PDB file of C-alpha atoms in Angstrom:
ATOM      1  CA  MET S 176      67.937 156.708 265.928  1.00 58.00           C
ATOM      2  CA  LYS S 177      68.974 160.337 265.595  1.00 70.00           C
ATOM      3  CA  ASN S 178      69.627 159.905 261.854  1.00 89.00           C
ATOM      4  CA  LEU S 179      66.166 158.494 261.394  1.00 95.00           C
ATOM      5  CA  ALA S 180      64.647 161.265 263.506  1.00 95.00           C
ATOM      6  CA  ASP S 181      66.339 163.820 261.213  1.00 96.00           C
ATOM      7  CA  LEU S 182      65.013 161.924 258.155  1.00 97.00           C
ATOM      8  CA  CYS S 183      61.470 162.034 259.648  1.00 96.00           C
ATOM      9  CA  SER S 184      61.830 165.811 260.120  1.00 96.00           C
ATOM     10  CA  LEU S 185      62.719 166.236 256.447  1.00 97.00           C
ATOM     11  CA  VAL S 186      59.739 164.396 255.081  1.00 98.00           C
ATOM     12  CA  GLY S 187      57.231 164.606 257.932  1.00 96.00           C
ATOM     13  CA  ALA S 188      57.192 168.206 259.164  1.00 95.00           C
ATOM     14  CA  ASP S 189      53.486 168.791 258.267  1.00 94.00           C
ATOM     15  CA  LYS S 190      54.457 171.389 255.760  1.00 93.00           C
ATOM     16  CA  GLY S 191      51.105 170.881 253.918  1.00 90.00           C
ATOM     17  CA  GLY S 192      49.143 171.286 257.123  1.00 91.00           C
ATOM     18  CA  ARG S 193      47.215 167.978 256.675  1.00 90.00           C
ATOM     19  CA  SER S 194      48.380 166.585 259.995  1.00 94.00           C
ATOM     20  CA  ALA S 195      48.961 162.951 258.930  1.00 95.00           C
ATOM     21  CA  SER S 196      52.737 163.388 258.772  1.00 96.00           C
ATOM     22  CA  ARG S 197      52.867 164.274 262.437  1.00 96.00           C
ATOM     23  CA  LEU S 198      52.637 160.575 262.964  1.00 97.00           C
ATOM     24  CA  CYS S 199      55.911 159.915 261.183  1.00 97.00           C
ATOM     25  CA  LYS S 200      58.224 158.052 263.520  1.00 96.00           C
ATOM     26  CA  PRO S 201      61.841 156.771 263.205  1.00 97.00           C
ATOM     27  CA  LEU S 202      60.570 153.284 264.117  1.00 97.00           C
ATOM     28  CA  TYR S 203      58.451 153.207 260.927  1.00 97.00           C
ATOM     29  CA  LEU S 204      61.536 154.140 258.750  1.00 97.00           C
ATOM     30  CA  SER S 205      63.589 151.413 260.520  1.00 96.00           C
ATOM     31  CA  LYS S 206      61.034 148.787 259.945  1.00 97.00           C
ATOM     32  CA  ALA S 207      60.606 149.863 256.279  1.00 98.00           C
ATOM     33  CA  LEU S 208      64.367 149.633 255.683  1.00 96.00           C
ATOM     34  CA  ASN S 209      64.371 146.148 257.132  1.00 97.00           C
ATOM     35  CA  LEU S 210      61.545 145.101 254.894  1.00 97.00           C
ATOM     36  CA  LEU S 211      63.315 146.535 251.815  1.00 97.00           C
ATOM     37  CA  ALA S 212      66.605 144.975 252.719  1.00 96.00           C
ATOM     38  CA  GLY S 213      65.035 141.528 252.877  1.00 96.00           C
ATOM     39  CA  SER S 214      63.266 141.833 249.600  1.00 97.00           C
ATOM     40  CA  SER S 215      64.207 140.357 246.286  1.00 98.00           C
ATOM     41  CA  SER S 216      61.108 141.024 244.132  1.00 98.00           C
ATOM     42  CA  VAL S 217      58.888 144.042 244.790  1.00 98.00           C
ATOM     43  CA  ALA S 218      55.456 145.163 243.505  1.00 98.00           C
ATOM     44  CA  ILE S 219      54.875 148.850 243.761  1.00 98.00           C
ATOM     45  CA  VAL S 220      51.310 150.161 243.370  1.00 98.00           C
ATOM     46  CA  THR S 221      50.557 153.845 242.674  1.00 98.00           C
ATOM     47  CA  GLY S 222      48.271 156.226 240.823  1.00 98.00           C
ATOM     48  CA  PHE S 223      45.522 158.517 242.040  1.00 98.00           C
ATOM     49  CA  TYR S 224      42.920 159.613 239.511  1.00 98.00           C
ATOM     50  CA  ILE S 225      41.092 162.953 240.020  1.00 96.00           C
ATOM     51  CA  PRO S 226      37.694 162.721 238.241  1.00 95.00           C
ATOM     52  CA  SER S 227      36.937 166.418 238.351  1.00 93.00           C
ATOM     53  CA  ALA S 228      40.184 167.119 236.428  1.00 94.00           C
ATOM     54  CA  ARG S 229      39.917 164.000 234.319  1.00 95.00           C
ATOM     55  CA  ALA S 230      43.533 163.302 235.040  1.00 96.00           C
ATOM     56  CA  ALA S 231      45.942 161.446 237.357  1.00 98.00           C
ATOM     57  CA  GLU S 232      47.662 163.532 239.998  1.00 97.00           C
ATOM     58  CA  THR S 233      51.308 164.405 240.088  1.00 98.00           C
ATOM     59  CA  ASP S 234      51.947 162.805 243.502  1.00 98.00           C
ATOM     60  CA  GLY S 235      52.860 159.094 243.562  1.00 98.00           C
ATOM     61  CA  PRO S 236      54.389 158.251 240.220  1.00 98.00           C
ATOM     62  CA  SER S 237      57.748 159.945 240.896  1.00 98.00           C
ATOM     63  CA  GLY S 238      58.165 158.363 244.283  1.00 98.00           C
ATOM     64  CA  ALA S 239      57.324 154.974 242.809  1.00 98.00           C
ATOM     65  CA  ALA S 240      59.766 155.434 239.919  1.00 98.00           C
ATOM     66  CA  VAL S 241      62.666 156.639 242.091  1.00 98.00           C
ATOM     67  CA  LEU S 242      62.270 153.914 244.693  1.00 98.00           C
ATOM     68  CA  GLY S 243      61.661 151.225 242.031  1.00 98.00           C
ATOM     69  CA  ARG S 244      64.828 152.213 240.217  1.00 98.00           C
ATOM     70  CA  ALA S 245      66.791 152.119 243.507  1.00 98.00           C
ATOM     71  CA  LEU S 246      65.608 148.666 244.197  1.00 98.00           C
ATOM     72  CA  VAL S 247      66.671 147.503 240.779  1.00 98.00           C
ATOM     73  CA  TRP S 248      70.017 149.196 241.158  1.00 98.00           C
ATOM     74  CA  SER S 249      70.502 147.328 244.411  1.00 98.00           C
ATOM     75  CA  GLY S 250      70.088 144.004 242.773  1.00 97.00           C
ATOM     76  CA  ARG S 251      66.373 143.483 243.291  1.00 98.00           C
ATOM     77  CA  SER S 252      63.574 143.322 240.741  1.00 98.00           C
ATOM     78  CA  ALA S 253      60.660 145.747 240.777  1.00 98.00           C
ATOM     79  CA  VAL S 254      57.475 146.318 238.750  1.00 98.00           C
ATOM     80  CA  ILE S 255      55.173 149.368 239.055  1.00 98.00           C
ATOM     81  CA  PHE S 256      51.473 148.748 238.861  1.00 98.00           C
ATOM     82  CA  THR S 257      48.703 151.245 238.281  1.00 98.00           C
ATOM     83  CA  ASP S 258      45.238 151.398 236.675  1.00 98.00           C
ATOM     84  CA  PRO S 259      44.490 152.277 233.027  1.00 98.00           C
ATOM     85  CA  LEU S 260      43.336 155.824 233.883  1.00 98.00           C
ATOM     86  CA  CYS S 261      46.717 156.692 235.514  1.00 98.00           C
ATOM     87  CA  SER S 262      49.025 154.575 233.268  1.00 98.00           C
ATOM     88  CA  LEU S 263      50.192 157.354 230.916  1.00 98.00           C
ATOM     89  CA  VAL S 264      51.368 159.526 233.762  1.00 98.00           C
ATOM     90  CA  VAL S 265      53.017 156.702 235.741  1.00 98.00           C
ATOM     91  CA  GLU S 266      54.765 155.404 232.561  1.00 98.00           C
ATOM     92  CA  ALA S 267      56.011 158.911 231.847  1.00 98.00           C
ATOM     93  CA  ALA S 268      57.516 159.147 235.257  1.00 98.00           C
ATOM     94  CA  SER S 269      59.370 155.918 235.061  1.00 98.00           C
ATOM     95  CA  LYS S 270      60.583 156.430 231.579  1.00 98.00           C
ATOM     96  CA  ALA S 271      61.981 159.843 232.509  1.00 98.00           C
ATOM     97  CA  ILE S 272      64.635 158.208 234.701  1.00 98.00           C
ATOM     98  CA  ASP S 273      64.841 154.724 233.096  1.00 98.00           C
ATOM     99  CA  GLY S 274      62.955 153.243 235.928  1.00 98.00           C
ATOM    100  CA  PRO S 275      61.189 149.861 236.201  1.00 98.00           C
ATOM    101  CA  PRO S 276      58.474 148.587 233.832  1.00 98.00           C
ATOM    102  CA  VAL S 277      54.917 149.869 234.429  1.00 98.00           C
ATOM    103  CA  VAL S 278      51.954 147.593 234.053  1.00 98.00           C
ATOM    104  CA  ALA S 279      48.340 148.708 233.913  1.00 98.00           C
ATOM    105  CA  VAL S 280      45.775 146.442 235.627  1.00 98.00           C
ATOM    106  CA  SER S 281      42.202 146.752 236.728  1.00 98.00           C
ATOM    107  CA  THR S 282      42.224 144.273 239.577  1.00 98.00           C
ATOM    108  CA  ALA S 283      44.535 143.181 242.371  1.00 98.00           C
ATOM    109  CA  GLU S 284      44.291 139.598 241.185  1.00 98.00           C
ATOM    110  CA  GLU S 285      46.099 140.672 237.969  1.00 98.00           C
ATOM    111  CA  ILE S 286      49.000 141.838 240.137  1.00 98.00           C
ATOM    112  CA  MET S 287      49.156 138.553 241.983  1.00 97.00           C
ATOM    113  CA  GLU S 288      49.124 136.655 238.786  1.00 97.00           C
ATOM    114  CA  TYR S 289      51.840 138.729 237.080  1.00 97.00           C
ATOM    115  CA  ALA S 290      54.788 137.433 239.058  1.00 95.00           C
ATOM    116  CA  SER S 291      55.840 136.131 242.435  1.00 96.00           C
ATOM    117  CA  PHE S 292      56.592 139.110 244.673  1.00 98.00           C
ATOM    118  CA  ASP S 293      57.955 139.053 248.318  1.00 97.00           C
ATOM    119  CA  VAL S 294      57.068 142.628 249.215  1.00 98.00           C
ATOM    120  CA  PHE S 295      54.249 145.030 248.163  1.00 98.00           C
ATOM    121  CA  ILE S 296      54.636 148.780 248.420  1.00 98.00           C
ATOM    122  CA  TYR S 297      51.689 151.186 247.995  1.00 98.00           C
ATOM    123  CA  ILE S 298      52.529 154.800 247.358  1.00 98.00           C
ATOM    124  CA  GLU S 299      49.644 157.382 247.072  1.00 98.00           C
ATOM    125  CA  ARG S 300      47.055 154.787 246.051  1.00 98.00           C
ATOM    126  CA  LEU S 301      43.471 155.092 247.352  1.00 98.00           C
ATOM    127  CA  GLY S 302      42.299 152.604 250.004  1.00 98.00           C
ATOM    128  CA  LYS S 303      38.732 151.731 250.918  1.00 98.00           C
ATOM    129  CA  THR S 304      36.897 153.627 253.589  1.00 97.00           C
ATOM    130  CA  SER S 305      34.653 152.143 256.279  1.00 96.00           C
ATOM    131  CA  SER S 306      31.760 152.367 253.813  1.00 95.00           C
ATOM    132  CA  GLY S 307      33.611 150.156 251.326  1.00 96.00           C
ATOM    133  CA  GLY S 308      34.131 152.929 248.743  1.00 97.00           C
ATOM    134  CA  TYR S 309      36.770 155.433 247.884  1.00 97.00           C
ATOM    135  CA  HIS S 310      36.834 159.058 248.970  1.00 96.00           C
ATOM    136  CA  ASN S 311      39.262 161.924 248.326  1.00 92.00           C
ATOM    137  CA  MET S 312      40.106 164.196 251.246  1.00 87.00           C
ATOM    138  CA  ARG S 313      37.376 166.550 250.166  1.00 87.00           C
ATOM    139  CA  GLY S 314      34.889 163.862 251.138  1.00 88.00           C
ATOM    140  CA  GLU S 315      33.855 163.203 247.574  1.00 91.00           C
ATOM    141  CA  ASP S 316      32.946 159.651 246.582  1.00 95.00           C
ATOM    142  CA  ILE S 317      35.139 158.652 243.592  1.00 97.00           C
ATOM    143  CA  THR S 318      34.604 154.943 243.734  1.00 97.00           C
ATOM    144  CA  GLN S 319      33.448 154.592 240.128  1.00 96.00           C
ATOM    145  CA  TRP S 320      36.757 155.982 238.917  1.00 97.00           C
ATOM    146  CA  THR S 321      39.011 153.916 241.241  1.00 98.00           C
ATOM    147  CA  ALA S 322      40.089 150.398 240.410  1.00 98.00           C
ATOM    148  CA  PRO S 323      40.238 148.318 243.671  1.00 98.00           C
ATOM    149  CA  LEU S 324      44.000 147.758 243.533  1.00 98.00           C
ATOM    150  CA  ASP S 325      44.165 148.095 247.300  1.00 98.00           C
ATOM    151  CA  ASP S 326      42.622 144.581 247.490  1.00 98.00           C
ATOM    152  CA  GLY S 327      46.276 143.484 246.824  1.00 98.00           C
ATOM    153  CA  ILE S 328      47.010 144.237 250.440  1.00 98.00           C
ATOM    154  CA  PHE S 329      44.560 141.578 251.663  1.00 97.00           C
ATOM    155  CA  LEU S 330      45.707 139.104 248.945  1.00 98.00           C
ATOM    156  CA  ALA S 331      49.322 139.632 249.698  1.00 98.00           C
ATOM    157  CA  GLN S 332      48.927 139.261 253.455  1.00 97.00           C
ATOM    158  CA  GLN S 333      46.896 136.072 252.904  1.00 97.00           C
ATOM    159  CA  LYS S 334      50.076 134.652 251.239  1.00 97.00           C
ATOM    160  CA  GLY S 335      52.362 135.980 254.040  1.00 97.00           C
ATOM    161  CA  ILE S 336      53.724 138.772 251.871  1.00 98.00           C
ATOM    162  CA  PRO S 337      54.393 141.985 253.882  1.00 98.00           C
ATOM    163  CA  VAL S 338      53.020 145.295 252.751  1.00 98.00           C
ATOM    164  CA  LEU S 339      54.447 148.766 253.156  1.00 98.00           C
ATOM    165  CA  ALA S 340      52.204 151.821 252.583  1.00 98.00           C
ATOM    166  CA  VAL S 341      53.162 155.443 252.010  1.00 98.00           C
ATOM    167  CA  GLY S 342      50.515 158.230 252.278  1.00 98.00           C
ATOM    168  CA  ASP S 343      50.145 161.881 253.126  1.00 97.00           C
ATOM    169  CA  GLY S 344      46.431 162.294 253.959  1.00 95.00           C
ATOM    170  CA  GLY S 345      45.154 159.107 255.466  1.00 96.00           C
ATOM    171  CA  ASN S 346      42.797 157.961 252.652  1.00 97.00           C
ATOM    172  CA  GLU S 347      45.585 155.918 250.968  1.00 98.00           C
ATOM    173  CA  ALA S 348      45.784 152.165 250.811  1.00 98.00           C
ATOM    174  CA  GLY S 349      47.410 150.706 253.851  1.00 98.00           C
ATOM    175  CA  MET S 350      47.051 153.808 256.072  1.00 98.00           C
ATOM    176  CA  GLY S 351      44.278 152.134 257.944  1.00 98.00           C
ATOM    177  CA  LEU S 352      47.039 150.798 260.205  1.00 98.00           C
ATOM    178  CA  LEU S 353      46.998 154.364 261.702  1.00 98.00           C
ATOM    179  CA  PHE S 354      43.231 154.841 261.447  1.00 98.00           C
ATOM    180  CA  SER S 355      42.584 155.489 265.162  1.00 97.00           C
ATOM    181  CA  GLU S 356      45.368 158.018 265.405  1.00 97.00           C
ATOM    182  CA  LEU S 357      44.397 159.789 262.202  1.00 97.00           C
ATOM    183  CA  ALA S 358      40.731 159.857 263.239  1.00 96.00           C
ATOM    184  CA  ARG S 359      41.808 161.728 266.404  1.00 96.00           C
ATOM    185  CA  LEU S 360      44.029 164.108 264.451  1.00 95.00           C
ATOM    186  CA  VAL S 361      41.496 164.923 261.684  1.00 94.00           C
ATOM    187  CA  PRO S 362      38.071 163.899 262.962  1.00 95.00           C
ATOM    188  CA  GLU S 363      36.405 165.964 260.196  1.00 94.00           C
ATOM    189  CA  TYR S 364      37.935 163.606 257.604  1.00 93.00           C
ATOM    190  CA  GLU S 365      37.189 160.324 259.379  1.00 95.00           C
ATOM    191  CA  SER S 366      34.678 159.195 256.730  1.00 95.00           C
ATOM    192  CA  SER S 367      37.448 159.614 254.053  1.00 96.00           C
ATOM    193  CA  LEU S 368      40.155 157.694 255.878  1.00 97.00           C
ATOM    194  CA  SER S 369      41.234 154.335 254.574  1.00 98.00           C
ATOM    195  CA  VAL S 370      40.655 151.243 256.674  1.00 98.00           C
ATOM    196  CA  THR S 371      42.937 148.959 254.647  1.00 97.00           C
ATOM    197  CA  GLN S 372      45.891 148.067 256.892  1.00 98.00           C
ATOM    198  CA  ALA S 373      49.417 147.584 255.675  1.00 98.00           C
ATOM    199  CA  ASP S 374      52.060 145.921 257.892  1.00 98.00           C
ATOM    200  CA  ILE S 375      54.034 149.165 257.989  1.00 98.00           C
ATOM    201  CA  ALA S 376      52.569 152.589 257.202  1.00 98.00           C
ATOM    202  CA  LEU S 377      54.733 155.692 256.584  1.00 98.00           C
ATOM    203  CA  PRO S 378      52.886 159.086 256.857  1.00 98.00           C
ATOM    204  CA  VAL S 379      54.763 161.924 255.184  1.00 98.00           C
ATOM    205  CA  ASP S 380      54.159 165.444 253.894  1.00 98.00           C
ATOM    206  CA  VAL S 381      54.075 164.369 250.245  1.00 98.00           C
ATOM    207  CA  SER S 382      53.888 160.737 249.188  1.00 98.00           C
ATOM    208  CA  ASN S 383      56.613 161.209 246.595  1.00 98.00           C
ATOM    209  CA  TRP S 384      58.874 162.299 249.476  1.00 98.00           C
ATOM    210  CA  GLY S 385      58.181 159.050 251.235  1.00 98.00           C
ATOM    211  CA  GLY S 386      59.484 157.163 248.248  1.00 98.00           C
ATOM    212  CA  TYR S 387      62.495 159.419 248.127  1.00 98.00           C
ATOM    213  CA  ALA S 388      63.194 158.934 251.855  1.00 98.00           C
ATOM    214  CA  LEU S 389      62.977 155.140 251.489  1.00 98.00           C
ATOM    215  CA  THR S 390      65.493 155.477 248.616  1.00 98.00           C
ATOM    216  CA  ALA S 391      67.869 157.451 250.828  1.00 98.00           C
ATOM    217  CA  LEU S 392      67.602 154.715 253.457  1.00 97.00           C
ATOM    218  CA  LEU S 393      68.419 152.090 250.847  1.00 97.00           C
ATOM    219  CA  SER S 394      71.284 154.225 249.656  1.00 97.00           C
ATOM    220  CA  LEU S 395      72.726 154.214 253.228  1.00 96.00           C
ATOM    221  CA  ARG S 396      72.498 150.429 253.399  1.00 95.00           C
ATOM    222  CA  GLU S 397      74.127 150.088 249.953  1.00 96.00           C
ATOM    223  CA  SER S 398      76.807 152.736 250.720  1.00 96.00           C
ATOM    224  CA  ARG S 399      76.097 154.542 247.448  1.00 97.00           C
ATOM    225  CA  TRP S 400      73.566 157.125 246.341  1.00 98.00           C
ATOM    226  CA  LEU S 401      70.627 155.465 244.649  1.00 98.00           C
ATOM    227  CA  GLY S 402      68.374 158.455 244.437  1.00 98.00           C
ATOM    228  CA  GLN S 403      67.770 160.989 241.704  1.00 98.00           C
ATOM    229  CA  SER S 404      69.833 163.977 240.743  1.00 98.00           C
ATOM    230  CA  LEU S 405      68.389 167.432 240.848  1.00 98.00           C
ATOM    231  CA  GLN S 406      68.074 167.373 236.998  1.00 98.00           C
ATOM    232  CA  GLU S 407      66.201 164.009 237.168  1.00 98.00           C
ATOM    233  CA  GLU S 408      63.726 165.450 239.717  1.00 98.00           C
ATOM    234  CA  GLU S 409      63.009 168.275 237.297  1.00 97.00           C
ATOM    235  CA  ASP S 410      62.714 165.723 234.491  1.00 97.00           C
ATOM    236  CA  LEU S 411      60.229 163.628 236.508  1.00 98.00           C
ATOM    237  CA  LEU S 412      57.956 166.640 237.219  1.00 96.00           C
ATOM    238  CA  THR S 413      58.145 167.816 233.684  1.00 96.00           C
ATOM    239  CA  ALA S 414      57.300 164.332 232.351  1.00 97.00           C
ATOM    240  CA  VAL S 415      54.179 163.843 234.479  1.00 97.00           C
ATOM    241  CA  PHE S 416      53.014 167.409 233.790  1.00 94.00           C
ATOM    242  CA  LYS S 417      53.428 166.880 230.054  1.00 96.00           C
ATOM    243  CA  ALA S 418      51.586 163.527 230.332  1.00 97.00           C
ATOM    244  CA  GLY S 419      48.571 165.379 231.584  1.00 96.00           C
ATOM    245  CA  ALA S 420      48.831 165.100 235.345  1.00 97.00           C
ATOM    246  CA  VAL S 421      47.430 167.671 237.683  1.00 97.00           C
ATOM    247  CA  ASP S 422      48.442 168.885 241.127  1.00 94.00           C
ATOM    248  CA  GLY S 423      46.140 167.011 243.573  1.00 93.00           C
ATOM    249  CA  VAL S 424      45.779 170.036 245.845  1.00 93.00           C
ATOM    250  CA  THR S 425      45.251 172.852 243.273  1.00 92.00           C
ATOM    251  CA  LYS S 426      43.720 170.578 240.606  1.00 92.00           C
ATOM    252  CA  ARG S 427      45.587 172.611 238.069  1.00 92.00           C
ATOM    253  CA  ARG S 428      47.753 171.172 235.249  1.00 92.00           C
ATOM    254  CA  GLU S 429      51.026 172.610 236.420  1.00 88.00           C
ATOM    255  CA  PRO S 430      54.492 171.392 237.318  1.00 89.00           C
ATOM    256  CA  SER S 431      53.839 171.145 241.024  1.00 95.00           C
ATOM    257  CA  VAL S 432      52.952 168.430 243.612  1.00 97.00           C
ATOM    258  CA  ASP S 433      50.459 168.868 246.441  1.00 96.00           C
ATOM    259  CA  GLY S 434      50.716 172.666 246.105  1.00 96.00           C
ATOM    260  CA  PHE S 435      54.507 172.647 246.347  1.00 97.00           C
ATOM    261  CA  PRO S 436      56.352 174.128 243.229  1.00 96.00           C
ATOM    262  CA  LEU S 437      59.399 172.517 241.685  1.00 96.00           C
ATOM    263  CA  ASN S 438      61.981 174.378 243.814  1.00 97.00           C
ATOM    264  CA  GLU S 439      60.522 172.858 246.957  1.00 97.00           C
ATOM    265  CA  HIS S 440      61.032 169.379 245.613  1.00 98.00           C
ATOM    266  CA  LEU S 441      64.537 170.183 244.508  1.00 98.00           C
ATOM    267  CA  ARG S 442      65.333 171.465 247.939  1.00 98.00           C
ATOM    268  CA  LEU S 443      63.997 168.241 249.484  1.00 98.00           C
ATOM    269  CA  VAL S 444      66.061 166.076 247.134  1.00 98.00           C
ATOM    270  CA  ASN S 445      69.197 168.070 247.946  1.00 98.00           C
ATOM    271  CA  ALA S 446      68.441 167.789 251.698  1.00 98.00           C
ATOM    272  CA  LEU S 447      67.971 164.028 251.457  1.00 98.00           C
ATOM    273  CA  ARG S 448      71.376 163.618 249.737  1.00 98.00           C
ATOM    274  CA  ASP S 449      72.959 165.761 252.419  1.00 97.00           C
ATOM    275  CA  TRP S 450      71.282 163.579 255.097  1.00 97.00           C
ATOM    276  CA  TRP S 451      72.709 160.470 253.354  1.00 97.00           C
ATOM    277  CA  GLN S 452      76.216 161.908 253.162  1.00 96.00           C
ATOM    278  CA  ALA S 453      76.160 162.929 256.834  1.00 95.00           C
ATOM    279  CA  ALA S 454      74.895 159.549 257.847  1.00 93.00           C
ATOM    280  CA  MET S 455      77.587 157.849 255.750  1.00 93.00           C
ATOM    281  CA  SER S 456      80.294 160.059 257.375  1.00 92.00           C
ATOM    282  CA  LEU S 457      79.009 159.233 260.813  1.00 86.00           C
ATOM    283  CA  ARG S 458      79.026 155.587 260.169  1.00 84.00           C
ATOM    284  CA  GLU S 459      82.576 155.739 258.775  1.00 80.00           C
ATOM    285  CA  LYS S 460      83.717 157.649 261.810  1.00 76.00           C
ATOM    286  CA  LYS S 461      82.247 155.083 264.165  1.00 74.00           C
ATOM    287  CA  ALA S 462      83.946 152.268 262.197  1.00 68.00           C
ATOM    288  CA  SER S 463      87.255 154.131 262.354  1.00 65.00           C
ATOM    289  CA  ASP S 464      86.897 154.666 266.126  1.00 63.00           C
ATOM    290  CA  VAL S 465      86.304 150.961 266.638  1.00 57.00           C
ATOM    291  CA  SER S 466      89.323 149.951 264.628  1.00 54.00           C
ATOM    292  CA  LEU S 467      91.507 152.348 266.664  1.00 52.00           C
ATOM    293  CA  SER S 468      90.336 151.096 270.009  1.00 51.00           C
TER     294      SER S 468
END
């Protein structure tokens, strides 16, 4: 579990001061990897529209694109779904690294009808609050601008399809699994917290980083790096910025995510690859020790 604890510390150190990532646990990463390992066809749902900026935010699309591509590279199929308001930004991210196809939908039923999936993954996608609407972490009601794609969690679970959720604030789809803990951590934001419950919820500092961490885990299982290069990470951020995305924290149209500039994301990508290499070396050493015994 030490390797997973180290991975948690890379993506869940509460660098943004929003508290949710304090709940990141190695167990959640282990369960997420088991879910990915058993998958063959995955639906990834992302996209967070910010009405005041009239734009989608920079967090979510890159994490979905990197994880989606890793799933494809490991022999699985993956499709990224978003709503029409976020589609240009999400498409730009996936195209930047030759990722999976992106499909714009307005209802969760359209996702269910698109193909037969055996795993659903939500990355930085709003989930309903206890009032039945959608709120940002500023407490603003943005229901009229948010397509109810989180309904896919209920529809998937009805069919016995497991759902994995990635979020960084607590208002994201699926994070309702941690509602009680989040409400204790950030009681002032309780009315904005999502009540939709995934089967596995992964709280991290930046939702993109959650997608990257899952990619690093899949890379360890596949014994080859499936994540992005440093140049690709820069290409991703440039692509979503040029497509009109804004930073969700600053609300400015700039090449940053959740207030973190490009160099912080490059540092994280580099650290994740170092983590993967160290974990690979440790596994190889253990295998060698067993063969010599």
